[in-house]
Coordinates of C-alpha atoms and ligand atoms in Angstrom, one line a residue:
X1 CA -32.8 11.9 5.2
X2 CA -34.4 14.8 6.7
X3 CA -32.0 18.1 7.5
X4 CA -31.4 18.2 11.3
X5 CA -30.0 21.4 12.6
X6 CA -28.9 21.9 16.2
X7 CA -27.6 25.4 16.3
X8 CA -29.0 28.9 15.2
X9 CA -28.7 32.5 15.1
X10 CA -31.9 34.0 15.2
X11 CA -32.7 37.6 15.2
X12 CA -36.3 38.5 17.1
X13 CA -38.6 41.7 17.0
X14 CA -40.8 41.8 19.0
X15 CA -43.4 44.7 17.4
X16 CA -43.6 48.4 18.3
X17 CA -46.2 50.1 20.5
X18 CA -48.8 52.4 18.9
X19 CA -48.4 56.0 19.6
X20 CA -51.2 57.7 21.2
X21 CA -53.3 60.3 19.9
X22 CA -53.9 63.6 20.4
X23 CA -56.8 64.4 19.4
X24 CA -60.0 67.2 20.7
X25 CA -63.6 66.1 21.1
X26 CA -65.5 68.0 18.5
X27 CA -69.3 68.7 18.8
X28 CA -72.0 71.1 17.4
X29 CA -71.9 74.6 19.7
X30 CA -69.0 72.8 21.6
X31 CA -66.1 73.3 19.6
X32 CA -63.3 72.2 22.3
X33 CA -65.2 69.4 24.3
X34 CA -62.1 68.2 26.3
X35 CA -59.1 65.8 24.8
X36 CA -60.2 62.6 23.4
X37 CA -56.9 61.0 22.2
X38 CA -57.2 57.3 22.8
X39 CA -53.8 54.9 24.1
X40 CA -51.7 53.2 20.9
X41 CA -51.9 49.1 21.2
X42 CA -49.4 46.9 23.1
X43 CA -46.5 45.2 20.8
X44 CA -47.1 42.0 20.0
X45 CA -44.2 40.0 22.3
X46 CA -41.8 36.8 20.6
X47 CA -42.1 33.7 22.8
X48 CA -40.7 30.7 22.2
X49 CA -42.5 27.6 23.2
X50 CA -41.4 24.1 24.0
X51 CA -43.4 21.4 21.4
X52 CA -42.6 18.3 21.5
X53 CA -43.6 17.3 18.5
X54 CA -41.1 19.8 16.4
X55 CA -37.7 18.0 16.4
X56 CA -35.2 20.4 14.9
X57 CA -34.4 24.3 14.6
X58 CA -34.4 23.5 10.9
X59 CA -37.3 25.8 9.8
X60 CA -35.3 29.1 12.1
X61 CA -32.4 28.0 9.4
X62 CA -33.9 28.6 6.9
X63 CA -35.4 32.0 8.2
X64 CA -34.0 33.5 10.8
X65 CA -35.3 36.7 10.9
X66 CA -38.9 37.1 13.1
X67 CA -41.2 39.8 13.8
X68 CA -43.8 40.1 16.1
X69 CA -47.2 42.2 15.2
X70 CA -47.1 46.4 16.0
X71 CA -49.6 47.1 17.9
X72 CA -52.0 49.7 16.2
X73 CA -51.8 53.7 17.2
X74 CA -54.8 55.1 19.0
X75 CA -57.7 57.5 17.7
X76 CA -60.1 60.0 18.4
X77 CA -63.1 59.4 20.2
X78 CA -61.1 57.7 22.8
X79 CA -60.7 54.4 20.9
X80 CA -57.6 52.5 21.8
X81 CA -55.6 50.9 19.0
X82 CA -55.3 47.5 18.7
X83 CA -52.6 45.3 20.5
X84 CA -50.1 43.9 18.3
X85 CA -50.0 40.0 17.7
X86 CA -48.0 38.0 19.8
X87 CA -45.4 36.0 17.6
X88 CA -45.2 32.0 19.1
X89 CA -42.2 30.3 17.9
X90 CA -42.5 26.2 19.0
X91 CA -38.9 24.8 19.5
X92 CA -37.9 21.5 20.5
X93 CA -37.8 20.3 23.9
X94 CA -34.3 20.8 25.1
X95 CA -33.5 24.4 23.4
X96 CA -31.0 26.5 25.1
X97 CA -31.1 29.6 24.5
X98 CA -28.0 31.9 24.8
X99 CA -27.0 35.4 23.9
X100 CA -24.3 36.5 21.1
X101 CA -21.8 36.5 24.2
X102 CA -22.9 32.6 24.9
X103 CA -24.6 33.3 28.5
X104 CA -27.4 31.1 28.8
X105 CA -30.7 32.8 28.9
X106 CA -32.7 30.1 29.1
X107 CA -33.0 26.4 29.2
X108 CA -35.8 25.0 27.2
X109 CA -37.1 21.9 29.0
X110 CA -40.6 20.2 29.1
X111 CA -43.5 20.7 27.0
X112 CA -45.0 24.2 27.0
X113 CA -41.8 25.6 28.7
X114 CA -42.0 29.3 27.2
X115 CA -39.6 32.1 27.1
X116 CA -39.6 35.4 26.0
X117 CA -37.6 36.5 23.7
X118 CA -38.6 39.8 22.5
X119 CA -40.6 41.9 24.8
X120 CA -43.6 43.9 22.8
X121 CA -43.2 47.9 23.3
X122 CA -46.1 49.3 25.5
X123 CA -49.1 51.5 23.3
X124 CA -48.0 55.3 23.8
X125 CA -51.2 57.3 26.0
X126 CA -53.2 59.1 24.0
X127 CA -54.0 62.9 25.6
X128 CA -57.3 61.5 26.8
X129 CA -55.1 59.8 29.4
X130 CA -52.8 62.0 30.0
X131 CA -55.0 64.8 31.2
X132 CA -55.5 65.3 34.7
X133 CA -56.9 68.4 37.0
X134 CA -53.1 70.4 36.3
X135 CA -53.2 69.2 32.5
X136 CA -56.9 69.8 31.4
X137 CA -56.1 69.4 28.2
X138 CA -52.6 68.4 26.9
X139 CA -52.3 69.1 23.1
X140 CA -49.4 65.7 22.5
X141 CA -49.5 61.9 23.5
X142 CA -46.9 59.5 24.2
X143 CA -45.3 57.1 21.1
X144 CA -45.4 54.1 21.2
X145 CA -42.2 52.2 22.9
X146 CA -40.1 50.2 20.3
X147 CA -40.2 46.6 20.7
X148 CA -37.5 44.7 21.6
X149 CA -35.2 43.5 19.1
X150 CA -32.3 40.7 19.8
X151 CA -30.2 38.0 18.6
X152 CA -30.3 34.8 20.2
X153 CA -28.4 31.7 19.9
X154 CA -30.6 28.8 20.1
X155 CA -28.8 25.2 20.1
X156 CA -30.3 21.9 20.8
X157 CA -29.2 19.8 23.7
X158 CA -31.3 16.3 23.1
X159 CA -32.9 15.2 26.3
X160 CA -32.1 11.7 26.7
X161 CA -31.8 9.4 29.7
X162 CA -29.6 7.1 27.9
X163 CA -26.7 8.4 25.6
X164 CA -25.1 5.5 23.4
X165 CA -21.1 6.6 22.7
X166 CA -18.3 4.6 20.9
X167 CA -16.4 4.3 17.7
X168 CA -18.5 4.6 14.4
X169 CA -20.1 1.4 13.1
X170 CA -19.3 -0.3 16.6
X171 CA -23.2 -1.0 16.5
X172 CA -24.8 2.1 18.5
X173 CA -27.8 2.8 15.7
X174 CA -28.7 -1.0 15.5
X175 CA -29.0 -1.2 19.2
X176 CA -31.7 1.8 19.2
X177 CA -33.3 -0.1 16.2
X178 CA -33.5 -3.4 18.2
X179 CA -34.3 -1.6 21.8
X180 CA -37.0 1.3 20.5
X181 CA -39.8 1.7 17.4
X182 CA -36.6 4.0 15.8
X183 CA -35.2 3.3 12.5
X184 CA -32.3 4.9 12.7
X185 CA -30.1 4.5 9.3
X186 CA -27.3 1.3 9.6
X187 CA -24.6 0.8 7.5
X188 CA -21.3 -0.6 7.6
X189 CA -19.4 2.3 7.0
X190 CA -18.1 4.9 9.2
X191 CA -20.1 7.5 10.4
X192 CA -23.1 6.3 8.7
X193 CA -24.8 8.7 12.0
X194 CA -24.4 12.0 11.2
X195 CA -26.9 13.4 13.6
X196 CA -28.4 12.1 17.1
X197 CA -31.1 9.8 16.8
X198 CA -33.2 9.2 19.6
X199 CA -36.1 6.4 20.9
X200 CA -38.2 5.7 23.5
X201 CA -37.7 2.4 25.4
X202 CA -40.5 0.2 27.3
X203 CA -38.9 -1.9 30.4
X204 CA -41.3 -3.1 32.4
X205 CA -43.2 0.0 33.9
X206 CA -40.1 2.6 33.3
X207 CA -39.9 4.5 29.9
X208 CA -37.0 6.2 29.2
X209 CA -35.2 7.5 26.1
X210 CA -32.3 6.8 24.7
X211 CA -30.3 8.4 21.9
X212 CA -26.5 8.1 20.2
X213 CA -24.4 10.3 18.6
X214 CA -22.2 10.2 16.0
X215 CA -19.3 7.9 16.1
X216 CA -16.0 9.0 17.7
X217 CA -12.7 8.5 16.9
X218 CA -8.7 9.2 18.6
X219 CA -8.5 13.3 18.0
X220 CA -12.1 13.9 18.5
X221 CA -11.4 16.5 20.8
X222 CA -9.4 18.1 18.3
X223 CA -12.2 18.2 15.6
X224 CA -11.2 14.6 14.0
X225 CA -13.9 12.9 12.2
X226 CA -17.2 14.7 13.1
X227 CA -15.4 16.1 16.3
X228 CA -16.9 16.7 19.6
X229 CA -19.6 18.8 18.9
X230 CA -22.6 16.0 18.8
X231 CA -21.1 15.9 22.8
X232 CA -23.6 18.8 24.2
X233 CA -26.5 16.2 23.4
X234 CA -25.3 13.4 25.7
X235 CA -25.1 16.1 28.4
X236 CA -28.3 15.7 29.9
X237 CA -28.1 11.9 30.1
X238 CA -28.2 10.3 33.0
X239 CA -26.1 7.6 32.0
X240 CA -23.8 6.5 29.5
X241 CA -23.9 3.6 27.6
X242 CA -20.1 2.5 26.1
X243 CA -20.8 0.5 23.0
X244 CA -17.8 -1.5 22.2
X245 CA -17.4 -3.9 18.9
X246 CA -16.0 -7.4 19.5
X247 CA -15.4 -8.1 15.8
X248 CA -13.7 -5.0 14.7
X249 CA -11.8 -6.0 11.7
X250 CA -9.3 -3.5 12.2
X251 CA -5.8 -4.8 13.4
X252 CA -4.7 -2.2 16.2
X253 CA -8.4 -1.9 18.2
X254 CA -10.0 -4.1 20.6
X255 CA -12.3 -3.5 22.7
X256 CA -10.3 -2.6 25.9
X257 CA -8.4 0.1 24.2
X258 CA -11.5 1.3 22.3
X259 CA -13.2 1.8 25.6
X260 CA -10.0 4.1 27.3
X261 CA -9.9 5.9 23.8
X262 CA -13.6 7.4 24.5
X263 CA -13.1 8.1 27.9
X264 CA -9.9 10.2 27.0
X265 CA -12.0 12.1 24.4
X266 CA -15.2 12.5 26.7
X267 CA -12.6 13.7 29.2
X268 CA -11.8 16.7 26.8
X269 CA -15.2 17.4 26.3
X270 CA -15.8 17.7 30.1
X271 CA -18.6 18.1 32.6
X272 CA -19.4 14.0 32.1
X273 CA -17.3 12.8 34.8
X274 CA -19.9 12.5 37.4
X275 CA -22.5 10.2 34.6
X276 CA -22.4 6.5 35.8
X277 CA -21.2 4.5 33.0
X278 CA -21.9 0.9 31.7
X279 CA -20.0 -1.2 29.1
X280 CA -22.1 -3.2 25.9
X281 CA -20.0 -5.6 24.2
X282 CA -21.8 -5.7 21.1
X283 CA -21.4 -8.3 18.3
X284 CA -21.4 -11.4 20.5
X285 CA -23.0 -13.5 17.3
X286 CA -20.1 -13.6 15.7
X287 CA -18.0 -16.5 17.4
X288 CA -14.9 -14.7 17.4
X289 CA -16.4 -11.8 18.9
X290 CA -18.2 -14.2 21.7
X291 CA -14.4 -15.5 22.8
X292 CA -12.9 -11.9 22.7
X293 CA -16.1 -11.0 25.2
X294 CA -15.5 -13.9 27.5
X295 CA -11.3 -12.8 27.7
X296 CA -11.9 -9.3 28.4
X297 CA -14.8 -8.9 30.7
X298 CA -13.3 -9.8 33.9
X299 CA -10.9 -6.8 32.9
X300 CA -13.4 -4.4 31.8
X301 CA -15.1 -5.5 35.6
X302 CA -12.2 -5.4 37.4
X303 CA -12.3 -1.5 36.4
X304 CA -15.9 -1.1 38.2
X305 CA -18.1 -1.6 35.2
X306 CA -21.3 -3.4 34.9
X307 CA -20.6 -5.4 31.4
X308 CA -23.6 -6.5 29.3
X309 CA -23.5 -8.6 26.0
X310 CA -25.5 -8.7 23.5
X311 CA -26.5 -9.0 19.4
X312 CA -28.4 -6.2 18.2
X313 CA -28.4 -8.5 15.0
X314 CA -29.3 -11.8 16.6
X315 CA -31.5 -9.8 19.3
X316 CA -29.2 -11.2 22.3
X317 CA -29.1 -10.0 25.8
X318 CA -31.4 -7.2 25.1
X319 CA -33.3 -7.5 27.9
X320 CA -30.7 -7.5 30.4
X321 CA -29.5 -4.5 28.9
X322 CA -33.2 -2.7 29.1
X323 CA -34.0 -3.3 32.5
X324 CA -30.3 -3.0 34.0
X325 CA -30.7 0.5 32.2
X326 CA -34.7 1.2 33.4
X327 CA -32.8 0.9 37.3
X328 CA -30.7 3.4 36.6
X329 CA -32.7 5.7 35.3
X330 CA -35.3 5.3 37.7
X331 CA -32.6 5.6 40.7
X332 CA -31.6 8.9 39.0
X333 CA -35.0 10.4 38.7
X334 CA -35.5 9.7 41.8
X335 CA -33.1 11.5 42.8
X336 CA -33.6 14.3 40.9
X337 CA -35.5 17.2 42.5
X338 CA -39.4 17.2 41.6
X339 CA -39.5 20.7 39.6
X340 CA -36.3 19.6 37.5
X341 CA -39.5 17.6 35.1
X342 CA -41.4 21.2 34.1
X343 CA -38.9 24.0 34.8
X344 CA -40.4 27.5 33.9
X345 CA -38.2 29.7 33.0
X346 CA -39.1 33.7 33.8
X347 CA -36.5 35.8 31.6
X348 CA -34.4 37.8 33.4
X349 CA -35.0 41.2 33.9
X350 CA -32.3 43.6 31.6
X351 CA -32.7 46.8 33.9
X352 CA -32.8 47.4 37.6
X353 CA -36.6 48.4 37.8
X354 CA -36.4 50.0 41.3
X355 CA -35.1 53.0 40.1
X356 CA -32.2 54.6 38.1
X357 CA -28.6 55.6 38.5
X358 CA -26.3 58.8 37.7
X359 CA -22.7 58.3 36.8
X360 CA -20.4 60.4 35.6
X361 CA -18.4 59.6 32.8
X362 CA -14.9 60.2 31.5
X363 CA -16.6 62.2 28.2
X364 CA -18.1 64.8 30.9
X365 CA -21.6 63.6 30.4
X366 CA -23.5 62.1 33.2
X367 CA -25.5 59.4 32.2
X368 CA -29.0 58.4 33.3
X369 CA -29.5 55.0 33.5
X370 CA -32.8 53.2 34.7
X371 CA -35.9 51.3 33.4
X372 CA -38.4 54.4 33.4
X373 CA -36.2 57.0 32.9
X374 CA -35.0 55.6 29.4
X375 CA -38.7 54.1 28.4
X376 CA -40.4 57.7 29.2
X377 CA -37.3 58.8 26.7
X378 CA -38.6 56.6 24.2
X379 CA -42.3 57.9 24.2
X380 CA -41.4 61.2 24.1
X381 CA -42.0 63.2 20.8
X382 CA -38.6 65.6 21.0
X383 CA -40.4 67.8 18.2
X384 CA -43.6 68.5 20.4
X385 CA -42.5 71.5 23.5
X386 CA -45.5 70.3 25.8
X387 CA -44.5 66.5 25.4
X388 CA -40.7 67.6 26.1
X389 CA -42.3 69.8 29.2
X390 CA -44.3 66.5 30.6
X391 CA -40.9 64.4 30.5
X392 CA -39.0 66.7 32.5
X393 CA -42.1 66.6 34.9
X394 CA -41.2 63.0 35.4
X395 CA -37.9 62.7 35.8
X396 CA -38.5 65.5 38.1
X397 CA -40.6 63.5 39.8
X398 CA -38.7 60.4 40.1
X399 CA -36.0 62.1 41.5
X400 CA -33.5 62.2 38.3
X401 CA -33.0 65.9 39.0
X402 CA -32.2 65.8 42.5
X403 CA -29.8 63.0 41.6
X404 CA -28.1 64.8 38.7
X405 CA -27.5 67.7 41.2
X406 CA -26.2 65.7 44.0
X407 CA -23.8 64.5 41.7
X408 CA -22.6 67.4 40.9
X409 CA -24.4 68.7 37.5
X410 CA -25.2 72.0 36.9
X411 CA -27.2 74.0 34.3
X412 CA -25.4 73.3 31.2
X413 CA -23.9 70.5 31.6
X414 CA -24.3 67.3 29.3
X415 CA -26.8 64.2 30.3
X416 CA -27.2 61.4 28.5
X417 CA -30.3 58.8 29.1
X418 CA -29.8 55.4 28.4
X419 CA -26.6 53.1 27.0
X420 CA -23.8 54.2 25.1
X421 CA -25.1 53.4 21.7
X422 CA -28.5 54.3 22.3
X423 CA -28.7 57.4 24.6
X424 CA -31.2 60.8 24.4
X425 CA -28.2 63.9 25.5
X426 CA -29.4 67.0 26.2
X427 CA -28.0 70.0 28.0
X428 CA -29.4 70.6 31.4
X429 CA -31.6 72.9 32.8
X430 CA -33.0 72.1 36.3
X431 CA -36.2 73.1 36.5
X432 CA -37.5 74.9 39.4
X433 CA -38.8 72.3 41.7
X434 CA -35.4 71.0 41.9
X435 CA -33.8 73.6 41.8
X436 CA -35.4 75.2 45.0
X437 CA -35.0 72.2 46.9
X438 CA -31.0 72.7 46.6
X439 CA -31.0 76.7 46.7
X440 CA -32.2 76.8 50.2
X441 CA -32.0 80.5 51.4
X442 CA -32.4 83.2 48.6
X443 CA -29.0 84.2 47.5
X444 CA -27.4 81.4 48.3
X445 CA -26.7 78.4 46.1
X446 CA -24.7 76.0 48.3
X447 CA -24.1 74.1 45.0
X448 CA -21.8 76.5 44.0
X449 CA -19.7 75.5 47.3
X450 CA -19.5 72.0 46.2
X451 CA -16.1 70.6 45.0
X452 CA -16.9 69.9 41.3
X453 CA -15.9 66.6 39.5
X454 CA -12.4 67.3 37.3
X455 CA -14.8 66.2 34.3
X456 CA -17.3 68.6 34.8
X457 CA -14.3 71.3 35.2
X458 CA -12.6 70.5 32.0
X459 CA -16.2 70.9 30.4
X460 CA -16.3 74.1 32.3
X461 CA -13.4 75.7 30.9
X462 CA -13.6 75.1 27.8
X463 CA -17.6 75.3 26.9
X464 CA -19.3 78.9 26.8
X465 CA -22.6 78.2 26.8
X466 CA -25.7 80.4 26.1
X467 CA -27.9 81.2 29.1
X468 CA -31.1 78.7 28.3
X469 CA -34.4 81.4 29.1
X470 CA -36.7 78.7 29.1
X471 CA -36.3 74.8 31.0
X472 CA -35.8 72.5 29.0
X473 CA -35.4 74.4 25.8
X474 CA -31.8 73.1 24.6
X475 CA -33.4 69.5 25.7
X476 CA -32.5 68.0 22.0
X477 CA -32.1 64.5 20.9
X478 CA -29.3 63.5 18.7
Ligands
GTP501 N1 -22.8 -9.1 13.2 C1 -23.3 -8.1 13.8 N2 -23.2 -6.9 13.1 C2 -23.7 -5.8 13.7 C3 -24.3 -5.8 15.0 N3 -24.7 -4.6 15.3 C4 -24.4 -3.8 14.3 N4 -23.8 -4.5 13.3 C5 -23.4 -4.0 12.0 O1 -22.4 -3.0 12.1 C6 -22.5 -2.0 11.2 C7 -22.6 -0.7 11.8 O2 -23.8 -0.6 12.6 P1 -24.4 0.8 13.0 O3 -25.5 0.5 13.9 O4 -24.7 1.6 11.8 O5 -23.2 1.4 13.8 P2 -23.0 2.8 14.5 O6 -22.3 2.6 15.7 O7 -24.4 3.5 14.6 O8 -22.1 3.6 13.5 P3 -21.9 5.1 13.1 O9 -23.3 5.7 13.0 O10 -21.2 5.2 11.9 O11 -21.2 5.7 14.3 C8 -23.8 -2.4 10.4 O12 -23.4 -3.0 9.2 C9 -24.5 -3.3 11.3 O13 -25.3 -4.2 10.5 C10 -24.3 -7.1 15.7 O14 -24.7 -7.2 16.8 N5 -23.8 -8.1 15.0
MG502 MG1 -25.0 5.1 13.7

């Protein structure tokens, strides 16, 4: 039997972005013939791709670790580096994928459906790009931006229009043998399924799918037998088929109370009440099992369902069964709106790219956080002064410095770019474009009439600091 695995961790890389390159055309008599530093390669992205033809997440089990290509850094003589290979990951239609927390960040449905999953760090510009008529000749380049690394939670959700449910060896496999090409194993003991099988079914001009689970038993819900978890693959159904045995040997079952016994368990599973139903009393060629159909059915339609009855073994009634179903399911996808068949999914985007925000936080450190400002963080060499100097031109630029002193920063003071676990602090100098701006007439600094936050007091009073000469000079990572 071949391994089928529904659920996995895996952990994605997408690859790194070159760095630039700084670098100085050289020539005969023309020593310093301008900068020629060409841009690092793009990181290669993770996508994952809905292919039909790959059934299970069996091959992330057995390695769940992937890596997309870096891309390659840049050289002299203007020559960009190389773009880093994208990594393509086929899954199987029907993948959801989730984050450690189990918010859904995608639903994987219909071939070529493609997500991704780790987003490839931009190439770094080399100095060649970077110069412009204030910067003739900048002696660093930008790094290359990590790529992005995550875990996902993948997990299989079988796309089905027909789910078969009902107690183990109550006939469910044998009726997708005799209904579909599948060959599903059958045997006579209990939960002879251990994993969804699914076929495709020809009525007339409708094709439709059809799969089962494994059998279910009283105290399902509370992990008996092979519990509830096979559940999230009937979810998409659009109906549900109730197979019921007639000629259970067993003493306290019949059909009736088999039938009330799933619906209590689906009930605990949840989220299935609104899937029409139908009832198969399977079996029927065993003559016991043919009188025990005839007694209960006026019950079972008394209760609103549509009651079929057939063999699987002896072939019986199959047909009814295959067209009843190919209505329902073409009622339903009719119903169903048009873009439900291909639904791209665009991953959402992690930062607010319009801008950036300032907080202050309880530690005293005010914390830039924002798309640009914690990227341009990331392709900044801390050990190079004229790349540090270009950074602070930016943020100056975007506004982060006007912002920091609105909310009520001043020289010294502790900020912080990016999260928690993964910020750039520094001590803060404005420069003198923002400064100025805030200053207004000489001698006066209005910022200094300000109420100041209590955090930024507490800081006060107990931090002597060292006047910083030069901008940006304490600016250290750590
Ligand atoms: N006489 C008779 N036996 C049947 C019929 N359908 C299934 N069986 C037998 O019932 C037993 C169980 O059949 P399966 O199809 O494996 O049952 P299942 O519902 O898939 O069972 P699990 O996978 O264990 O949940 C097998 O021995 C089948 O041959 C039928 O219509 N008539
Ligand atoms: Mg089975």
């Amino acid at each position: 039997m071949t391994t089928f695995v529904d659920r996995v961790e895996l952990h994605v890389a997408a690859g790194n972005g070159g760095h630039g390159c700084a670098s100085v055309h050289r020539e005969k008599f023309k020593p310093l013939g301008g900068p020629d530093g060409g841009n690092g390669g793009r990181g290669g992205d993770v996508i994952l791709v809905v292919d039909q033809s790959v059934t299970t997440l069996l091959d992330y089990h057995h390695s769940p670790h992937r890596k997309a290509g870096n891309g390659a850094p840049g050289a002299g003589d203007n020559r960009s580096g190389k773009d880093g290979q994208d990594l393509i990951l086929p899954v199987p239609d029907g993948t959801v994928v989730l984050d450690k927390e189990g918010n859904v960040l995608a639903d994987l449905v219909g071939q070529g459906t493609t997500f991704i999953a780790g987003q490839g760090g931009r190439g770094g510009l080399g100095n060649a790009a970077l110069a412009s008529a204030r910067r003739k000749a900048p002696g660093f380049a930008l790094l290359g931006e990590p790529g992005e690394f995550r875990d996902i939670v993948m997990e299989l959700k079988t796309v089905a229009d027909v789910a078969l449910v009902g107690y183990p060896s109550a006939g469910k496999s044998s009726l997708i043998s005799v209904l579909s090409a599948a060959k599903p194993k059958i045997a006579d003991y209990p939960f002879t399924t251990l994993v969804p099988n699914l076929g495709v079914v020809t009525a007339g001009s409708t094709v439709y799918t059809i799969a089962d689970v494994p059998g279910l038993i009283p105290g399902a819900s509370q992990g008996k037998g092979l519990g509830l978890e096979f559940l999230r693959h009937v979810e998409r159904c659009s109906v549900l088929v109730h197979v019921l045995d007639t000629a259970t040997l067993e003493s306290d079952r019949d059909p009736v109370s088999d039938l009330d016994v799933i619906e209590a368990e689906l009930k605990q599973y949840g989220g299935l009440d609104d899937r029409p139903r139908i009832v198969v009393l399977n079996k029927i060629d065993i003559p016991d099992g043919q009188d025990l159909a005839d007694m209960i059915r006026p019950d079972l339609e008394a209760r609103g369902y549509q009651v079929f009855e057939v063999s699987a073994v002896a072939r019986t009634g199959l047909k009814e069964l295959s067209f009843a179903l190919a209505g329902i399911i073409g009622a339903a996808r009719a119903a169903k709106p048009k873009e439900e068949a291909t639904r791209i999914v665009i991953r959402p985007k992690a930062v607010d790219d319009a801008g950036f925000t300032v907080t202050l936080g309880d530690d005293g450190l005010y914390r830039v956080r924002g798309e640009k400002p914690e990227r341009w963080v990331k392709q900044t060499d801390f050990n190079n002064d004229e790349a540090v100097g270009y950074l602070a031109d930016r943020l100056n630029r975007l506004g982060v410095e006007d912002a920091l002193l609105k909310a009520g920063a001043r020289s010294g003071d502790g900020v912080a770019i990016g999260s928690e676990e993964n910020a750039v602090v520094f001590d803060w100098e404005p420069s003198m474009a923002a400064g100025a701006e805030m200053l207004g007439r000489r001698g006066e600094d209005h910022r200094l009439d300000a109420p100041r936050p209590a955090a930024v007091r507490r800081r006060d009073r107990d931090a002597e600091r060292d006047e910083a000469d030069t901008e940006f000079e304490k600016f250290k990572p750590f």
